[in-house]
RNA sequence: GUGGCGGUAGCUCAGUCGGUAGAGCUCCGGGUUGUGGUCCCGGUGGUCGCGGGUUCGAGUCCCGUCCGCCACCCCA
């Protein structure tokens, strides 16, 4: 039986690398421009890290984690997201002792078990950018602006930024209680789906309103709004985030029912929706997580960050007609059948040592085939190596006969 | 995880009523040409996703399974 890539995984083949490199290169450049430094964490962590931060009731923990025990019976989990691991690393290496905030980013694969589809993978890549150690609303805005800039730089223009504040431990619990009680009072008017949410994740009951039956929508619209229950500190913080976004010229839509899937979020939350229809249009999501570090045993430490799905960003880029130049070499050596190949191979080595990308034929091609291959390789210079001399062919120039002894000097000069 | 649609060459696809597998592109060779493009000729390439069933005979019909896509759920 033929072996295939595991369900929900995919190879990133050479033909796709230029576009990937353009995207990840742009990510690295923009992160560096704003003072974010790269960090890399293990592919797997102690299961407890994700259970405690994402929340035992979250979809990710309940049904999407790749959890296994190793040979020593430790419970380990392939990371479903990068924020918690980065916060763990922040603690592990005592980064709270260094100047705050610590501005960090990573580009890495994430793992979530779920039914795959277009733009939805069990192994997928994310850019994750985090600012840990400051509750300055300017950071929330900076991160949003950073991703907004990335999209613009890549010429992706069809997208929407959804923004909300979901409060903090001072104000949210009271609201959740109020909402639950209010909805419970009208439970008979709700559909089973919404009643289920009421039990597991009351905030989510208000989410995705448009998809619910009209009668249910009516009830939910009349429910108490989260925005009206925010404490003064959260109101002030959110106002500052919005004012900064306005100042930076970042357009957003306030979505009072926007709730994120992980328990660690506080205050600011946001999502970037891409141009593609369908359920997998979220290309980035993020928010503030002021209680996360404390949850995993650190001192009370604020933080804010986002994750962005690279495969989904690529779909958006494709939709916008984005492309990238294929990789090319500099010099191709076409070797005639009765020419001294060892000599050509030595030239190859010398060229490469001099930093010139050079290649030749290894497939026993005919001379015509080798020249075709030279064209494919993108080489601007081709050397046709004959038995006693060579012909130098530069793009757009006339052929130039050369003695073997002069080939290297001409190419290197 | 639930429901629906699909799977034939590396890619895009055709394959009639069930009768022993096809095209274009790609790739390789030859001719033409300005030694690479164009054009012409030829060739390589297949466990018809996999397994079972029905049948004299299955790419084709039936069941199962794997994978993909769409809609839910949820997200990146």
Short mmCIF file of C-alpha atoms (C1' of nucleotides) in Angstrom, two decimals:
data_model
loop_
_atom_site.label_atom_id
_atom_site.label_comp_id
_atom_site.label_asym_id
_atom_site.label_seq_id
_atom_site.Cartn_x
_atom_site.Cartn_y
_atom_site.Cartn_z
CA UNK A 1 0.00 0.00 0.00
CA UNK A 2 1.24 3.43 -0.94
CA UNK A 3 2.19 5.64 1.98
CA UNK A 4 0.61 9.07 1.98
CA UNK A 5 1.11 12.18 4.07
CA UNK A 6 -0.95 11.81 7.26
CA UNK A 7 -4.44 13.27 7.10
CA UNK A 8 -4.47 17.01 7.53
CA UNK A 9 -0.74 17.44 6.90
CA UNK A 10 0.91 18.77 3.79
CA UNK A 11 4.31 19.10 2.18
CA UNK A 12 5.63 22.48 1.20
CA UNK A 13 7.35 21.61 -2.07
CA UNK A 14 10.19 23.55 -3.75
CA UNK A 15 7.81 25.27 -6.17
CA UNK A 16 5.97 26.78 -3.20
CA UNK A 17 9.07 27.86 -1.30
CA UNK A 18 9.60 31.24 -2.99
CA UNK A 19 6.14 32.38 -1.91
CA UNK A 20 6.60 30.95 1.58
CA UNK A 21 9.93 32.65 1.85
CA UNK A 22 8.46 35.94 0.74
CA UNK A 23 5.74 35.71 3.37
CA UNK A 24 7.89 34.53 6.25
CA UNK A 25 10.67 36.91 5.24
CA UNK A 26 8.21 39.81 5.38
CA UNK A 27 7.06 38.60 8.80
CA UNK A 28 10.62 38.52 10.09
CA UNK A 29 11.36 41.93 8.66
CA UNK A 30 8.27 43.61 10.14
CA UNK A 31 8.77 41.97 13.54
CA UNK A 32 12.36 43.14 13.63
CA UNK A 33 11.31 46.65 12.62
CA UNK A 34 9.13 46.84 15.72
CA UNK A 35 11.68 45.31 18.06
CA UNK A 36 10.28 41.78 18.28
CA UNK A 37 12.92 39.10 18.65
CA UNK A 38 12.63 35.51 17.55
CA UNK A 39 12.09 32.72 20.04
CA UNK A 40 11.67 29.02 19.35
CA UNK A 41 10.06 26.61 21.74
CA UNK A 42 9.64 22.81 21.69
CA UNK A 43 7.07 21.21 19.44
CA UNK A 44 5.64 19.47 22.52
CA UNK A 45 5.05 20.64 26.06
CA UNK A 46 3.64 19.20 29.25
CA UNK A 47 -0.06 18.66 28.66
CA UNK A 48 -0.83 20.64 31.78
CA UNK A 49 0.46 23.85 30.20
CA UNK A 50 -2.31 23.90 27.64
CA UNK A 51 -4.99 22.53 29.92
CA UNK A 52 -4.45 25.28 32.44
CA UNK A 53 -4.11 28.18 30.02
CA UNK A 54 -6.54 27.34 27.22
CA UNK A 55 -9.08 26.07 29.72
CA UNK A 56 -10.33 22.56 30.35
CA UNK A 57 -13.66 23.41 28.72
CA UNK A 58 -12.22 24.89 25.54
CA UNK A 59 -12.70 23.11 22.23
CA UNK A 60 -8.97 22.87 21.78
CA UNK A 61 -8.46 20.96 25.01
CA UNK A 62 -11.63 18.94 24.74
CA UNK A 63 -11.22 17.55 21.27
CA UNK A 64 -8.27 18.95 19.35
CA UNK A 65 -5.08 18.15 21.25
CA UNK A 66 -2.47 15.64 20.13
CA UNK A 67 -1.74 14.22 23.56
CA UNK A 68 0.42 11.19 24.23
CA UNK A 69 2.47 9.67 27.00
CA UNK A 70 6.14 9.05 26.44
CA UNK A 71 8.10 6.03 27.63
CA UNK A 72 8.30 7.52 31.11
CA UNK A 73 4.55 8.03 31.31
CA UNK A 74 4.77 11.80 31.09
CA UNK A 75 1.73 13.33 29.44
CA UNK A 76 2.90 15.48 26.57
CA UNK A 77 1.00 17.48 23.96
CA UNK A 78 1.95 18.74 20.52
CA UNK A 79 1.48 22.50 20.82
CA UNK A 80 -1.93 23.64 19.53
CA UNK A 81 -0.86 27.27 19.84
CA UNK A 82 2.26 29.25 20.68
CA UNK A 83 1.29 31.83 23.27
CA UNK A 84 1.35 29.51 26.29
CA UNK A 85 4.71 27.93 25.33
CA UNK A 86 6.26 31.35 24.81
CA UNK A 87 4.99 32.49 28.21
CA UNK A 88 6.38 29.29 29.72
CA UNK A 89 9.75 30.00 28.12
CA UNK A 90 9.55 33.59 29.42
CA UNK A 91 9.32 32.17 32.94
CA UNK A 92 11.80 29.35 32.38
CA UNK A 93 14.51 31.80 31.37
CA UNK A 94 13.66 34.56 33.82
CA UNK A 95 12.84 37.04 31.09
CA UNK A 96 10.81 39.01 33.65
CA UNK A 97 14.17 40.15 35.01
CA UNK A 98 15.04 41.73 31.69
CA UNK A 99 13.65 45.03 30.40
CA UNK A 100 9.88 44.91 29.94
CA UNK A 101 8.00 44.33 27.81
CA UNK A 102 9.67 41.35 26.21
CA UNK A 103 8.69 41.49 22.56
CA UNK A 104 8.89 38.04 21.02
CA UNK A 105 7.80 36.20 17.89
CA UNK A 106 7.98 32.73 16.42
CA UNK A 107 7.13 31.05 13.11
CA UNK A 108 6.34 27.43 13.79
CA UNK A 109 3.99 24.53 13.10
CA UNK A 110 0.97 23.98 15.35
CA UNK A 111 -1.07 20.82 15.85
CA UNK A 112 -4.81 20.49 16.21
CA UNK A 113 -6.82 17.35 15.69
CA UNK A 114 -9.92 18.16 13.70
CA UNK A 115 -11.58 17.47 10.41
CA UNK A 116 -9.32 18.93 7.72
CA UNK A 117 -10.51 21.12 4.86
CA UNK A 118 -9.31 23.91 2.65
CA UNK A 119 -7.19 26.19 4.83
CA UNK A 120 -7.61 23.87 7.78
CA UNK A 121 -4.80 21.53 8.70
CA UNK A 122 -3.90 19.29 11.59
CA UNK A 123 -0.37 20.52 11.19
CA UNK A 124 -0.33 24.16 10.19
CA UNK A 125 2.11 27.03 10.48
CA UNK A 126 1.59 30.15 12.48
CA UNK A 127 3.28 33.43 13.04
CA UNK A 128 2.88 34.18 16.73
CA UNK A 129 3.82 37.61 18.06
CA UNK A 130 3.75 38.41 21.78
CA UNK A 131 4.46 41.42 23.99
CA UNK A 132 4.84 40.27 27.58
CA UNK A 133 5.24 42.41 30.68
CA UNK A 134 3.25 45.54 29.95
CA UNK A 135 -0.44 46.41 29.91
CA UNK A 136 0.09 49.47 27.75
CA UNK A 137 -2.82 49.66 25.27
CA UNK A 138 -0.33 51.00 22.75
CA UNK A 139 1.01 47.44 22.52
CA UNK A 140 -2.40 46.02 21.65
CA UNK A 141 -2.62 48.58 18.88
CA UNK A 142 0.98 48.01 17.79
CA UNK A 143 0.39 44.29 17.33
CA UNK A 144 -2.81 44.84 15.38
CA UNK A 145 -1.07 47.45 13.29
CA UNK A 146 1.83 45.07 12.68
CA UNK A 147 -0.39 42.42 11.14
CA UNK A 148 -2.38 45.04 9.25
CA UNK A 149 0.90 46.27 7.79
CA UNK A 150 1.90 42.72 6.85
CA UNK A 151 -1.31 42.28 4.88
CA UNK A 152 -0.84 45.59 3.09
CA UNK A 153 2.81 44.85 2.36
CA UNK A 154 1.76 41.58 0.76
CA UNK A 155 -0.91 43.45 -1.21
CA UNK A 156 -3.79 41.68 0.50
CA UNK A 157 -6.53 44.28 0.66
CA UNK A 158 -9.76 42.32 1.03
CA UNK A 159 -9.95 41.78 4.77
CA UNK A 160 -11.78 42.91 7.85
CA UNK A 161 -10.53 43.53 11.38
CA UNK A 162 -13.01 42.66 14.11
CA UNK A 163 -12.38 44.15 17.52
CA UNK A 164 -13.83 43.72 20.98
CA UNK A 165 -13.05 43.87 24.68
CA UNK A 166 -14.16 40.98 26.83
CA UNK A 167 -13.29 42.49 30.19
CA UNK A 168 -11.10 41.14 32.94
CA UNK A 169 -11.48 39.16 36.19
CA UNK A 170 -12.92 42.26 37.84
CA UNK A 171 -15.90 42.64 35.58
CA UNK A 172 -16.38 39.60 33.38
CA UNK A 173 -17.47 37.02 36.00
CA UNK A 174 -20.31 39.27 37.11
CA UNK A 175 -21.40 39.74 33.51
CA UNK A 176 -21.27 36.03 32.75
CA UNK A 177 -23.47 35.41 35.79
CA UNK A 178 -25.88 38.11 34.72
CA UNK A 179 -26.04 36.81 31.15
CA UNK A 180 -26.49 33.21 32.26
CA UNK A 181 -29.32 34.11 34.59
CA UNK A 182 -31.01 36.24 31.94
CA UNK A 183 -30.73 33.53 29.27
CA UNK A 184 -31.82 30.84 31.69
CA UNK A 185 -34.97 32.86 32.26
CA UNK A 186 -35.81 32.62 28.59
CA UNK A 187 -34.35 29.17 27.93
CA UNK A 188 -37.59 27.95 26.38
CA UNK A 189 -37.17 30.46 23.57
CA UNK A 190 -33.65 29.28 22.71
CA UNK A 191 -32.51 26.50 20.41
CA UNK A 192 -30.65 23.48 21.74
CA UNK A 193 -27.33 24.70 20.36
CA UNK A 194 -27.54 27.98 22.26
CA UNK A 195 -28.72 26.24 25.43
CA UNK A 196 -25.68 23.98 25.17
CA UNK A 197 -23.38 26.99 24.95
CA UNK A 198 -25.10 28.47 27.95
CA UNK A 199 -23.85 25.52 29.95
CA UNK A 200 -20.31 25.21 28.60
CA UNK A 201 -19.33 28.71 27.56
CA UNK A 202 -22.05 31.31 28.15
CA UNK A 203 -20.21 34.09 26.31
CA UNK A 204 -20.33 31.98 23.16
CA UNK A 205 -24.10 31.87 23.24
CA UNK A 206 -24.10 35.34 21.67
CA UNK A 207 -21.55 34.43 19.02
CA UNK A 208 -22.36 33.84 15.37
CA UNK A 209 -25.77 35.47 15.70
CA UNK A 210 -26.65 35.56 12.01
CA UNK A 211 -26.63 31.76 11.74
CA UNK A 212 -29.26 31.26 14.44
CA UNK A 213 -33.02 30.98 13.98
CA UNK A 214 -34.76 34.40 13.79
CA UNK A 215 -36.64 33.91 17.04
CA UNK A 216 -33.44 33.07 18.89
CA UNK A 217 -31.68 36.05 17.36
CA UNK A 218 -34.38 38.30 18.72
CA UNK A 219 -33.94 37.00 22.24
CA UNK A 220 -30.15 37.20 22.09
CA UNK A 221 -30.21 40.75 20.79
CA UNK A 222 -32.20 41.78 23.82
CA UNK A 223 -29.73 40.13 26.22
CA UNK A 224 -27.44 42.24 28.38
CA UNK A 225 -24.34 43.30 26.44
CA UNK A 226 -20.81 42.63 27.60
CA UNK A 227 -19.73 46.12 26.62
CA UNK A 228 -22.14 47.67 29.11
CA UNK A 229 -20.70 45.65 31.98
CA UNK A 230 -17.01 46.44 31.58
CA UNK A 231 -15.35 47.96 34.63
CA UNK A 232 -13.93 51.47 34.41
CA UNK A 233 -10.36 50.24 33.95
CA UNK A 234 -11.34 48.00 31.03
CA UNK A 235 -13.43 50.72 29.43
CA UNK A 236 -10.52 53.12 29.67
CA UNK A 237 -8.04 50.55 28.31
CA UNK A 238 -10.25 49.66 25.37
CA UNK A 239 -10.82 53.33 24.56
CA UNK A 240 -7.06 53.83 24.48
CA UNK A 241 -6.61 50.86 22.13
CA UNK A 242 -9.23 52.26 19.76
CA UNK A 243 -7.81 55.78 19.93
CA UNK A 244 -4.35 54.45 19.07
CA UNK A 245 -5.70 52.41 16.16
CA UNK A 246 -7.46 55.51 14.90
CA UNK A 247 -4.24 57.47 15.18
CA UNK A 248 -2.39 54.74 13.28
CA UNK A 249 -5.04 54.70 10.57
CA UNK A 250 -6.11 51.09 11.16
CA UNK A 251 -9.74 50.48 10.26
CA UNK A 252 -11.73 48.09 12.44
CA UNK A 253 -15.25 46.91 13.10
CA UNK A 254 -16.47 46.72 16.67
CA UNK A 255 -18.07 43.32 17.23
CA UNK A 256 -19.49 43.19 20.76
CA UNK A 257 -20.09 39.43 20.54
CA UNK A 258 -16.59 38.52 19.37
CA UNK A 259 -15.34 35.87 21.79
CA UNK A 260 -12.14 33.92 21.39
CA UNK A 261 -11.79 30.19 21.86
CA UNK A 262 -9.20 30.13 24.60
CA UNK A 263 -9.86 30.91 28.25
CA UNK A 264 -6.78 33.01 28.84
CA UNK A 265 -7.96 36.08 26.98
CA UNK A 266 -8.77 39.30 28.81
CA UNK A 267 -9.75 42.77 27.63
CA UNK A 268 -8.81 43.33 23.97
CA UNK A 269 -9.63 40.56 21.49
CA UNK A 270 -9.50 40.70 17.70
CA UNK A 271 -9.71 38.71 14.51
CA UNK A 272 -8.68 39.36 10.93
CA UNK A 273 -11.08 37.85 8.39
CA UNK A 274 -9.70 37.19 4.92
CA UNK A 275 -11.32 37.52 1.51
CA UNK A 276 -12.37 33.90 1.08
CA UNK A 277 -15.92 32.81 1.80
CA UNK A 278 -16.57 29.93 4.06
CA UNK A 279 -15.78 28.99 7.57
CA UNK A 280 -12.01 29.11 7.36
CA UNK A 281 -11.67 32.78 6.61
CA UNK A 282 -10.03 33.79 9.88
CA UNK A 283 -6.39 34.42 9.06
CA UNK A 284 -5.36 35.86 12.39
CA UNK A 285 -6.67 36.11 15.91
CA UNK A 286 -5.31 37.56 19.08
CA UNK A 287 -5.87 39.36 22.29
CA UNK A 288 -4.65 40.30 25.71
CA UNK A 289 -3.91 37.61 28.30
CA UNK A 290 -3.11 39.41 31.53
CA UNK A 291 -3.66 36.39 33.77
CA UNK A 292 -1.84 33.70 31.79
CA UNK A 293 1.62 33.92 33.34
CA UNK A 294 0.21 33.86 36.84
CA UNK A 295 -1.85 30.82 35.88
CA UNK A 296 1.30 28.86 35.12
CA UNK A 297 3.06 29.81 38.33
CA UNK A 298 4.66 33.16 37.53
CA UNK A 299 4.15 36.59 39.01
CA UNK A 300 1.14 38.61 37.85
CA UNK A 301 2.27 39.66 34.39
CA UNK A 302 0.24 41.24 31.60
CA UNK A 303 0.66 40.16 28.00
CA UNK A 304 -0.83 40.59 24.57
CA UNK A 305 -0.29 38.85 21.25
CA UNK A 306 -1.73 37.17 18.20
CA UNK A 307 -1.42 34.11 16.02
CA UNK A 308 -1.70 34.17 12.25
CA UNK A 309 -2.19 31.11 10.05
CA UNK A 310 0.37 31.07 7.27
CA UNK A 311 -1.52 28.67 5.01
CA UNK A 312 -4.61 30.89 5.29
CA UNK A 313 -2.56 33.99 4.66
CA UNK A 314 -1.25 32.28 1.54
CA UNK A 315 -4.81 31.57 0.39
CA UNK A 316 -5.60 35.25 0.85
CA UNK A 317 -2.42 36.19 -1.00
CA UNK A 318 -3.30 33.83 -3.84
CA UNK A 319 -6.75 35.38 -4.00
CA UNK A 320 -5.06 38.77 -4.33
CA UNK A 321 -2.92 37.45 -7.18
CA UNK A 322 0.33 37.42 -5.22
CA UNK A 323 3.31 35.50 -6.51
CA UNK A 324 7.06 35.23 -6.11
CA UNK A 325 10.02 34.77 -8.44
CA UNK A 326 11.24 31.17 -8.70
CA UNK A 327 14.75 30.58 -7.46
CA UNK A 328 17.49 30.71 -10.09
CA UNK A 329 21.16 29.81 -10.35
CA UNK A 330 23.86 32.00 -11.90
CA UNK A 331 25.86 29.70 -14.15
CA UNK A 332 24.99 26.45 -15.91
CA UNK A 333 27.65 24.22 -17.40
CA UNK A 334 26.46 22.22 -20.40
CA UNK A 335 29.00 19.52 -21.14
CA UNK A 336 29.28 17.91 -24.56
CA UNK A 337 29.57 14.11 -24.58
CA UNK A 338 33.26 13.98 -25.54
CA UNK A 339 34.31 16.94 -23.34
CA UNK A 340 36.35 16.49 -20.13
CA UNK A 341 33.62 16.40 -17.50
CA UNK A 342 36.08 16.32 -14.57
CA UNK A 343 37.31 19.72 -15.65
CA UNK A 344 33.75 21.06 -15.69
CA UNK A 345 33.08 19.59 -12.25
CA UNK A 346 36.18 21.33 -10.93
CA UNK A 347 34.97 24.64 -12.38
CA UNK A 348 31.65 24.04 -10.64
CA UNK A 349 33.42 23.66 -7.34
CA UNK A 350 35.48 26.82 -7.89
CA UNK A 351 32.42 28.84 -8.87
CA UNK A 352 30.51 27.72 -5.81
CA UNK A 353 33.47 28.47 -3.56
CA UNK A 354 33.42 31.99 -5.01
CA UNK A 355 29.76 32.38 -4.07
CA UNK A 356 28.41 31.90 -7.57
CA UNK A 357 25.44 29.54 -7.76
CA UNK A 358 26.37 26.98 -10.38
CA UNK A 359 24.91 23.73 -11.63
CA UNK A 360 25.29 21.18 -14.39
CA UNK A 361 23.51 18.16 -15.85
CA UNK A 362 23.39 14.89 -13.93
CA UNK A 363 20.76 13.15 -16.02
CA UNK A 364 22.80 12.24 -19.09
CA UNK A 365 20.83 14.72 -21.21
CA UNK A 366 21.60 15.50 -24.80
CA UNK A 367 23.18 18.88 -25.46
CA UNK A 368 19.78 20.20 -26.47
CA UNK A 369 18.34 18.82 -23.26
CA UNK A 370 21.11 20.41 -21.24
CA UNK A 371 20.44 23.79 -22.81
CA UNK A 372 16.75 23.40 -22.05
CA UNK A 373 17.71 22.62 -18.48
CA UNK A 374 19.97 25.67 -18.44
CA UNK A 375 16.98 27.78 -19.44
CA UNK A 376 14.83 26.23 -16.71
CA UNK A 377 17.51 26.78 -14.12
CA UNK A 378 17.31 30.51 -14.68
CA UNK A 379 21.03 30.79 -15.32
CA UNK A 380 21.98 34.07 -16.98
CA UNK A 381 25.27 32.54 -18.04
CA UNK A 382 25.71 29.17 -19.75
CA UNK A 383 29.01 27.58 -20.64
CA UNK A 384 28.93 24.95 -23.37
CA UNK A 385 31.97 22.83 -22.64
CA UNK A 386 33.44 21.16 -25.71
CA UNK A 387 36.34 18.70 -26.06
CA UNK A 388 39.03 21.35 -26.56
CA UNK A 389 37.32 24.66 -26.01
CA UNK A 390 34.18 26.18 -24.58
CA UNK A 391 31.47 28.62 -25.63
CA UNK A 392 30.34 31.29 -23.20
CA UNK A 393 26.75 32.38 -23.64
CA UNK A 394 25.45 35.31 -21.62
CA UNK A 395 21.81 36.33 -21.68
CA UNK A 396 21.26 38.70 -24.56
CA UNK A 397 24.90 38.63 -25.69
CA UNK A 398 26.66 36.99 -28.61
CA UNK A 399 28.33 33.62 -28.10
CA UNK A 400 31.96 33.92 -27.06
CA UNK A 401 34.45 31.12 -27.81
CA UNK A 402 36.90 30.49 -24.97
CA UNK A 403 39.93 28.31 -24.39
CA UNK A 404 39.42 25.91 -21.48
CA UNK A 405 42.18 27.73 -19.63
CA UNK A 406 40.27 31.02 -19.79
CA UNK A 407 36.84 29.80 -18.66
CA UNK A 408 37.25 30.16 -14.90
CA UNK A 409 39.00 33.49 -15.12
CA UNK A 410 36.25 34.90 -17.33
CA UNK A 411 33.46 33.61 -15.08
CA UNK A 412 35.11 34.78 -11.86
CA UNK A 413 36.33 38.04 -13.30
"C1'" G B 1 -17.03 14.84 15.59
"C1'" U B 2 -22.11 15.19 12.18
"C1'" G B 3 -24.15 15.53 7.12
"C1'" G B 4 -23.33 15.92 1.65
"C1'" C B 5 -20.16 15.43 -2.91
"C1'" G B 6 -15.88 13.36 -5.04
"C1'" G B 7 -11.06 10.09 -6.04
"C1'" U B 8 -8.57 7.35 -13.55
"C1'" A B 9 -0.67 9.07 -15.56
"C1'" G B 10 3.40 14.09 -11.95
"C1'" C B 11 -0.92 18.01 -13.34
"C1'" U B 12 -5.99 19.02 -15.77
"C1'" C B 13 -9.47 15.64 -17.33
"C1'" A B 14 -12.30 11.93 -21.01
"C1'" G B 15 -13.77 6.84 -20.55
"C1'" U B 16 -20.82 5.15 -23.97
"C1'" C B 17 -25.10 -0.32 -22.13
"C1'" G B 18 -20.37 -3.67 -17.39
"C1'" G B 19 -16.34 -6.16 -22.40
"C1'" U B 20 -9.02 -6.17 -20.88
"C1'" A B 21 -6.78 2.10 -20.25
"C1'" G B 22 -7.13 7.40 -23.30
"C1'" A B 23 -6.07 12.88 -24.49
"C1'" G B 24 -3.67 17.55 -23.47
"C1'" C B 25 0.24 19.56 -20.54
"C1'" U B 26 4.86 18.04 -18.07
"C1'" C B 27 9.28 14.90 -18.63
"C1'" C B 28 13.04 12.25 -22.14
"C1'" G B 29 14.84 11.54 -27.33
"C1'" G B 30 14.92 13.08 -32.59
"C1'" G B 31 13.98 16.80 -36.54
"C1'" U B 32 13.52 22.18 -37.61
"C1'" U B 33 15.88 26.58 -35.74
"C1'" G B 34 20.11 31.42 -34.22
"C1'" U B 35 22.98 24.89 -30.13
"C1'" G B 36 17.87 26.73 -25.06
"C1'" G B 37 12.06 29.60 -27.54
"C1'" U B 38 8.31 28.13 -31.52
"C1'" C B 39 6.77 24.16 -34.63
"C1'" C B 40 6.86 18.75 -36.20
"C1'" C B 41 7.72 13.37 -35.00
"C1'" G B 42 8.40 9.64 -31.37
"C1'" G B 43 8.88 7.68 -26.39
"C1'" U B 44 8.62 7.05 -20.82
"C1'" G B 45 4.87 7.25 -17.35
"C1'" G B 46 -1.25 3.49 -14.46
"C1'" U B 47 -2.22 -1.51 -8.19
"C1'" C B 48 -8.36 3.26 -12.25
"C1'" G B 49 -7.12 5.48 -3.74
"C1'" C B 50 -7.34 0.60 -0.92
"C1'" G B 51 -10.16 -3.98 0.50
"C1'" G B 52 -14.26 -7.02 -0.23
"C1'" G B 53 -18.89 -8.38 -2.94
"C1'" U B 54 -22.13 -9.18 -7.47
"C1'" U B 55 -20.87 -11.01 -12.50
"C1'" C B 56 -18.39 -15.30 -17.55
"C1'" G B 57 -16.21 -10.37 -17.16
"C1'" A B 58 -15.89 -4.28 -12.86
"C1'" G B 59 -12.50 2.11 -13.95
"C1'" U B 60 -17.99 1.47 -14.56
"C1'" C B 61 -22.78 -1.69 -10.04
"C1'" C B 62 -22.98 -2.70 -4.31
"C1'" C B 63 -20.63 -2.50 0.75
"C1'" G B 64 -16.63 -1.06 3.79
"C1'" U B 65 -12.39 1.88 4.41
"C1'" C B 66 -8.71 5.79 3.48
"C1'" C B 67 -7.99 10.58 1.47
"C1'" G B 68 -9.82 15.32 -0.44
"C1'" C B 69 -13.63 19.11 -0.97
"C1'" C B 70 -18.33 21.67 0.81
"C1'" A B 71 -21.70 22.85 4.89
"C1'" C B 72 -22.02 22.56 10.37
"C1'" C B 73 -18.94 22.87 15.04
"C1'" C B 74 -14.67 25.48 16.09
"C1'" C B 75 -10.76 27.98 14.79
"C1'" A B 76 -5.40 29.89 12.34
#
